[in-house]
Amino acid sequence: QVLLVESGGGLVQSGGSLRLSCAASGSTSSINAMGWYRQAPGKQRESVAVIATGGSTNYADSVKGRFTISRDNAKNTVYLVMNNLKPEDTAVYYCYVNTGWRIRFDYWGQGTQVTVSS
């Protein structure tokens, strides 16, 4: 199994920046995609950014051009640099890891709060 530890959330003003980090431990050799999801009160959890093992990325339309996802496989860590933050970015951000060769399984971090004030 994989354990995920998130860090980097906080309170920022509109237009500010934050960098989220998520370090994985355990069965890290089986990690496939890594990414970030978020959930605001009263809304569904949505995908923000996902990065595959080979480095290809997918972003939600709402964050394209503002957020950048990256990963360091040697450190088993995924990052999310968030620039030009907006109040609508306010949510709990969850680290995500997909594992497995034949049978796949999803792991989630505990979540870190990001609050953007206007």
PDB file of C-alpha atoms in Angstrom:
ATOM      1  CA  GLN A   1       0.000   0.000   0.000  1.00  0.00           C
ATOM      2  CA  VAL A   2       0.924   3.657  -0.349  1.00  0.00           C
ATOM      3  CA  LEU A   3       0.832   6.391   2.269  1.00  0.00           C
ATOM      4  CA  LEU A   4       0.529  10.023   1.189  1.00  0.00           C
ATOM      5  CA  VAL A   5       1.601  13.095   3.169  1.00  0.00           C
ATOM      6  CA  GLU A   6       0.493  16.494   1.882  1.00  0.00           C
ATOM      7  CA  SER A   7       1.810  19.946   2.707  1.00  0.00           C
ATOM      8  CA  GLY A   8       1.723  23.516   1.422  1.00  0.00           C
ATOM      9  CA  GLY A   9      -1.869  24.613   1.897  1.00  0.00           C
ATOM     10  CA  GLY A  10      -2.745  27.922   3.456  1.00  0.00           C
ATOM     11  CA  LEU A  11      -4.455  31.290   3.188  1.00  0.00           C
ATOM     12  CA  VAL A  12      -3.486  33.670   0.386  1.00  0.00           C
ATOM     13  CA  GLN A  13      -4.898  36.769  -1.241  1.00  0.00           C
ATOM     14  CA  SER A  14      -6.361  36.752  -4.725  1.00  0.00           C
ATOM     15  CA  GLY A  15      -3.526  36.737  -7.242  1.00  0.00           C
ATOM     16  CA  GLY A  16      -1.126  35.016  -4.887  1.00  0.00           C
ATOM     17  CA  SER A  17       0.666  31.691  -5.234  1.00  0.00           C
ATOM     18  CA  LEU A  18       1.090  28.446  -3.330  1.00  0.00           C
ATOM     19  CA  ARG A  19       3.000  25.221  -3.886  1.00  0.00           C
ATOM     20  CA  LEU A  20       1.494  21.954  -2.715  1.00  0.00           C
ATOM     21  CA  SER A  21       3.653  18.887  -2.111  1.00  0.00           C
ATOM     22  CA  CYS A  22       2.713  15.252  -1.627  1.00  0.00           C
ATOM     23  CA  ALA A  23       5.253  12.613  -0.627  1.00  0.00           C
ATOM     24  CA  ALA A  24       4.419   8.941  -1.125  1.00  0.00           C
ATOM     25  CA  SER A  25       5.837   6.040   0.841  1.00  0.00           C
ATOM     26  CA  GLY A  26       5.291   2.291   0.920  1.00  0.00           C
ATOM     27  CA  SER A  27       4.847   0.368  -2.324  1.00  0.00           C
ATOM     28  CA  THR A  28       6.073   3.251  -4.430  1.00  0.00           C
ATOM     29  CA  SER A  29       7.453   1.036  -7.207  1.00  0.00           C
ATOM     30  CA  SER A  30       3.898   0.349  -8.355  1.00  0.00           C
ATOM     31  CA  ILE A  31       2.856   4.002  -8.676  1.00  0.00           C
ATOM     32  CA  ASN A  32       1.363   5.000 -12.015  1.00  0.00           C
ATOM     33  CA  ALA A  33      -0.380   8.363 -12.250  1.00  0.00           C
ATOM     34  CA  MET A  34      -0.161  11.030  -9.542  1.00  0.00           C
ATOM     35  CA  GLY A  35      -2.288  14.107  -9.218  1.00  0.00           C
ATOM     36  CA  TRP A  36      -4.407  16.555  -7.314  1.00  0.00           C
ATOM     37  CA  TYR A  37      -8.147  16.773  -6.794  1.00  0.00           C
ATOM     38  CA  ARG A  38     -10.121  19.394  -4.911  1.00  0.00           C
ATOM     39  CA  GLN A  39     -13.495  19.687  -3.256  1.00  0.00           C
ATOM     40  CA  ALA A  40     -15.275  22.878  -2.246  1.00  0.00           C
ATOM     41  CA  PRO A  41     -18.201  22.873   0.209  1.00  0.00           C
ATOM     42  CA  GLY A  42     -21.382  21.695  -1.489  1.00  0.00           C
ATOM     43  CA  LYS A  43     -19.567  20.630  -4.646  1.00  0.00           C
ATOM     44  CA  GLN A  44     -18.304  17.353  -6.064  1.00  0.00           C
ATOM     45  CA  ARG A  45     -14.658  16.407  -5.869  1.00  0.00           C
ATOM     46  CA  GLU A  46     -13.030  17.333  -9.166  1.00  0.00           C
ATOM     47  CA  SER A  47      -9.764  16.569 -10.867  1.00  0.00           C
ATOM     48  CA  VAL A  48      -7.376  19.527 -10.914  1.00  0.00           C
ATOM     49  CA  ALA A  49      -4.247  18.086 -12.502  1.00  0.00           C
ATOM     50  CA  VAL A  50      -2.867  14.615 -13.195  1.00  0.00           C
ATOM     51  CA  ILE A  51       0.600  13.571 -14.332  1.00  0.00           C
ATOM     52  CA  ALA A  52       1.424  10.151 -15.772  1.00  0.00           C
ATOM     53  CA  THR A  53       4.567   8.125 -15.181  1.00  0.00           C
ATOM     54  CA  GLY A  54       6.035   9.327 -18.465  1.00  0.00           C
ATOM     55  CA  GLY A  55       5.326  12.969 -17.660  1.00  0.00           C
ATOM     56  CA  SER A  56       2.223  13.686 -19.716  1.00  0.00           C
ATOM     57  CA  THR A  57      -0.237  15.976 -17.940  1.00  0.00           C
ATOM     58  CA  ASN A  58      -3.919  16.822 -17.893  1.00  0.00           C
ATOM     59  CA  TYR A  59      -5.412  19.942 -16.326  1.00  0.00           C
ATOM     60  CA  ALA A  60      -8.907  21.074 -15.541  1.00  0.00           C
ATOM     61  CA  ASP A  61      -9.984  23.862 -17.880  1.00  0.00           C
ATOM     62  CA  SER A  62     -10.424  26.193 -14.919  1.00  0.00           C
ATOM     63  CA  VAL A  63      -6.733  26.006 -13.956  1.00  0.00           C
ATOM     64  CA  LYS A  64      -4.986  25.780 -17.322  1.00  0.00           C
ATOM     65  CA  GLY A  65      -2.305  28.419 -17.629  1.00  0.00           C
ATOM     66  CA  ARG A  66      -2.251  29.040 -13.871  1.00  0.00           C
ATOM     67  CA  PHE A  67      -1.356  25.697 -12.255  1.00  0.00           C
ATOM     68  CA  THR A  68       1.593  23.433 -13.018  1.00  0.00           C
ATOM     69  CA  ILE A  69       1.920  19.817 -11.879  1.00  0.00           C
ATOM     70  CA  SER A  70       5.248  18.004 -11.692  1.00  0.00           C
ATOM     71  CA  ARG A  71       6.714  14.896 -10.100  1.00  0.00           C
ATOM     72  CA  ASP A  72      10.051  13.743  -8.773  1.00  0.00           C
ATOM     73  CA  ASN A  73      10.110   9.961  -9.085  1.00  0.00           C
ATOM     74  CA  ALA A  74      13.348   9.663  -7.113  1.00  0.00           C
ATOM     75  CA  LYS A  75      11.629  11.332  -4.155  1.00  0.00           C
ATOM     76  CA  ASN A  76       8.208   9.785  -4.860  1.00  0.00           C
ATOM     77  CA  THR A  77       6.742  13.258  -4.657  1.00  0.00           C
ATOM     78  CA  VAL A  78       4.200  15.181  -6.718  1.00  0.00           C
ATOM     79  CA  TYR A  79       3.908  18.974  -6.685  1.00  0.00           C
ATOM     80  CA  LEU A  80       1.305  21.508  -7.704  1.00  0.00           C
ATOM     81  CA  VAL A  81       2.399  25.102  -8.255  1.00  0.00           C
ATOM     82  CA  MET A  82      -0.643  27.365  -8.164  1.00  0.00           C
ATOM     83  CA  ASN A  83      -0.258  30.889  -9.534  1.00  0.00           C
ATOM     84  CA  ASN A  84      -2.744  33.735  -9.882  1.00  0.00           C
ATOM     85  CA  LEU A  85      -5.054  32.130  -7.368  1.00  0.00           C
ATOM     86  CA  LYS A  86      -8.709  33.117  -7.398  1.00  0.00           C
ATOM     87  CA  PRO A  87     -11.396  32.899  -4.700  1.00  0.00           C
ATOM     88  CA  GLU A  88     -13.055  30.106  -6.688  1.00  0.00           C
ATOM     89  CA  ASP A  89      -9.917  28.016  -6.137  1.00  0.00           C
ATOM     90  CA  THR A  90     -10.795  27.802  -2.447  1.00  0.00           C
ATOM     91  CA  ALA A  91     -11.194  24.116  -1.573  1.00  0.00           C
ATOM     92  CA  VAL A  92      -9.642  21.166   0.172  1.00  0.00           C
ATOM     93  CA  TYR A  93      -6.968  19.771  -2.114  1.00  0.00           C
ATOM     94  CA  TYR A  94      -6.335  16.022  -2.091  1.00  0.00           C
ATOM     95  CA  CYS A  95      -3.262  14.218  -3.335  1.00  0.00           C
ATOM     96  CA  TYR A  96      -4.026  11.219  -5.563  1.00  0.00           C
ATOM     97  CA  VAL A  97      -1.952   8.195  -6.537  1.00  0.00           C
ATOM     98  CA  ASN A  98      -2.898   5.274  -8.758  1.00  0.00           C
ATOM     99  CA  THR A  99      -1.000   2.009  -8.309  1.00  0.00           C
ATOM    100  CA  GLY A 100      -0.875  -1.499  -9.689  1.00  0.00           C
ATOM    101  CA  TRP A 101       0.253  -3.574 -12.629  1.00  0.00           C
ATOM    102  CA  ARG A 102      -2.681  -5.919 -13.284  1.00  0.00           C
ATOM    103  CA  ILE A 103      -5.051  -4.761 -10.551  1.00  0.00           C
ATOM    104  CA  ARG A 104      -5.104  -1.014  -9.956  1.00  0.00           C
ATOM    105  CA  PHE A 105      -5.970   0.869  -6.788  1.00  0.00           C
ATOM    106  CA  ASP A 106      -6.399   4.535  -5.882  1.00  0.00           C
ATOM    107  CA  TYR A 107      -4.919   6.205  -2.795  1.00  0.00           C
ATOM    108  CA  TRP A 108      -5.848   9.586  -1.351  1.00  0.00           C
ATOM    109  CA  GLY A 109      -4.175  12.003   0.996  1.00  0.00           C
ATOM    110  CA  GLN A 110      -5.976  13.511   3.973  1.00  0.00           C
ATOM    111  CA  GLY A 111      -6.372  16.845   2.201  1.00  0.00           C
ATOM    112  CA  THR A 112      -4.942  20.314   2.719  1.00  0.00           C
ATOM    113  CA  GLN A 113      -7.033  23.486   2.876  1.00  0.00           C
ATOM    114  CA  VAL A 114      -6.411  26.235   0.332  1.00  0.00           C
ATOM    115  CA  THR A 115      -8.262  29.488   0.990  1.00  0.00           C
ATOM    116  CA  VAL A 116      -8.061  32.458  -1.369  1.00  0.00           C
ATOM    117  CA  SER A 117      -9.403  35.756  -0.081  1.00  0.00           C
ATOM    118  CA  SER A 118     -10.559  38.678  -2.207  1.00  0.00           C
TER     119      SER A 118
END
